[in-house]
GROMACS .gro file of C-alpha atoms in nm:
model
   95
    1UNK     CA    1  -0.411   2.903   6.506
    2UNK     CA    2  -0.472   2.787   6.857
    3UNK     CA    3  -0.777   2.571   6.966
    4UNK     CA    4  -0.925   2.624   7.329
    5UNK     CA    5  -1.155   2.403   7.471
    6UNK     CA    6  -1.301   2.482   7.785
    7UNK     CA    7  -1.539   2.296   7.972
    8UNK     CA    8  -1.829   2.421   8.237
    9UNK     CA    9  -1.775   2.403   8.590
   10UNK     CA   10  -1.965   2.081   8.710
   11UNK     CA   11  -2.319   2.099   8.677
   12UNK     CA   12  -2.556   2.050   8.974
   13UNK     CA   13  -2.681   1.725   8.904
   14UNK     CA   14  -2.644   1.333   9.053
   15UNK     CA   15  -2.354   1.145   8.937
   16UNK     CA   16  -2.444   0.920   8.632
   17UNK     CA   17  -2.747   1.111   8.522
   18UNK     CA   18  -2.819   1.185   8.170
   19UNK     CA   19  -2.879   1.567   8.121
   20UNK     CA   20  -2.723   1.623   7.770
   21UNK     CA   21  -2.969   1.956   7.662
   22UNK     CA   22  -3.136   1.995   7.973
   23UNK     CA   23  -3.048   2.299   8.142
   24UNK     CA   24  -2.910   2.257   8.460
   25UNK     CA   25  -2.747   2.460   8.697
   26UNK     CA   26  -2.405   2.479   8.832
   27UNK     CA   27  -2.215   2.379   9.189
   28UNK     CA   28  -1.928   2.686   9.181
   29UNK     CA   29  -1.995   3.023   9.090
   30UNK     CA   30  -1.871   3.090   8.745
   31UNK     CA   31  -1.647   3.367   8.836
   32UNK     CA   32  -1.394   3.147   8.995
   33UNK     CA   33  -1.309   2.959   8.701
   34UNK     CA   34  -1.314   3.286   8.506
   35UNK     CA   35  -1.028   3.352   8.742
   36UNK     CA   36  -0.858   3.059   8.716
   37UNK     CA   37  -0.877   3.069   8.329
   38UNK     CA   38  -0.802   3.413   8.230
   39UNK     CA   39  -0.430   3.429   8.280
   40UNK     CA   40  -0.387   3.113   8.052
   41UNK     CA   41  -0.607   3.267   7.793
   42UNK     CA   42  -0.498   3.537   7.486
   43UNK     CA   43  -0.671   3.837   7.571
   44UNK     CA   44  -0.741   3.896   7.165
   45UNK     CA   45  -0.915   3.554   7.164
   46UNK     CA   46  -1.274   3.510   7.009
   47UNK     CA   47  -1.486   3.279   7.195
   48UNK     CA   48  -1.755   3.087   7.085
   49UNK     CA   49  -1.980   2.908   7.333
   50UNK     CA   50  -2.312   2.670   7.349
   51UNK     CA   51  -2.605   2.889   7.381
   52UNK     CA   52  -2.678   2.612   7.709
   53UNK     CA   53  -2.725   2.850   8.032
   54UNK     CA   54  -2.413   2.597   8.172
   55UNK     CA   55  -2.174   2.710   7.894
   56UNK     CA   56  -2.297   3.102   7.849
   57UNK     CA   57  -2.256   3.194   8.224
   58UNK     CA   58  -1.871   3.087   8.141
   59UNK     CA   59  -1.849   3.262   7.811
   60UNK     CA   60  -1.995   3.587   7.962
   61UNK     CA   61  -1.764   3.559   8.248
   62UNK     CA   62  -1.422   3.534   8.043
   63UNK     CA   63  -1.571   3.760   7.742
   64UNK     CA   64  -1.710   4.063   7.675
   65UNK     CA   65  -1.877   3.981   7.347
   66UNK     CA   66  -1.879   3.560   7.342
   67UNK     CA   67  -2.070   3.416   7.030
   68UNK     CA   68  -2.327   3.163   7.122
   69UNK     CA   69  -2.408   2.923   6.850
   70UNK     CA   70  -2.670   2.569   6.914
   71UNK     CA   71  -2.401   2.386   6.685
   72UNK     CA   72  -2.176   2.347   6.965
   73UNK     CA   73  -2.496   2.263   7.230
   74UNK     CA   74  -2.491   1.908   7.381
   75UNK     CA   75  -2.707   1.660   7.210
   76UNK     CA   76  -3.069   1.629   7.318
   77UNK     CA   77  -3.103   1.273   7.467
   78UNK     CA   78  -3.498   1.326   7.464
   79UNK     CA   79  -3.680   1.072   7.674
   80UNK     CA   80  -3.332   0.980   7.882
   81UNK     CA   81  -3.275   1.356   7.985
   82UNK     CA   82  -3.281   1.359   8.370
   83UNK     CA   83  -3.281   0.942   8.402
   84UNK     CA   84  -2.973   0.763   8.533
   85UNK     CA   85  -2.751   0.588   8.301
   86UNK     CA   86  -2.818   0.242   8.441
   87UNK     CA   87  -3.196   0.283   8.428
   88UNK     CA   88  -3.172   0.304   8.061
   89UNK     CA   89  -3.219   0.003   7.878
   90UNK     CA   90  -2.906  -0.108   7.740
   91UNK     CA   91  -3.029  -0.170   7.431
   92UNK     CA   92  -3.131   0.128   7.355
   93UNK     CA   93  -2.795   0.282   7.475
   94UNK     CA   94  -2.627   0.032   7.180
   95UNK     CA   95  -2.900   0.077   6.916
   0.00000   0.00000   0.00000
């Protein structure tokens, strides 16, 4: 069995900012990394994908029938979602 992992194109959001769960949009249009992508992938493969509108634009784009499931969704950083990195307290970061 092969493992892909595939990331998102880069999201459209400040460097060092803490967006974990939020749902953010992205720079590039999906479709060119579908491009890019599909003549390294299997064409039998199953894909799985984060339900995150990020990670299911991708999944649509390179499948006809992806499976979204929240298990593989970032982690929900509650009050830190949108902040910079450095404004949160280090502490906090470590705790």
């Amino acid at each position: 069995m092969r493992l892909y992992l595939i990331r998102h194109p880069r999201p459209a959001i400040g460097e060092g900012i803490c967006y974990g769960a939020s749902e953010v949009d992205l720079i590039e249009d999906v479709s060119q990394s579908a491009v890019r992508l599909q003549d390294r992938l299997p064409g039998h493969l199953q894909l799985f994908s984060s339900p995150l509108r990020r990670c299911r634009a991708l999944a649509e784009a390179l499948h006809r029938q992806p499976r979204f499931d929240a298990r593989l969704q970032e982690l929900n950083f509650g009050d830190w979602e949108g902040k910079p990195w450095d404004e949160i307290p280090r502490e906090q970061i470590d705790a």
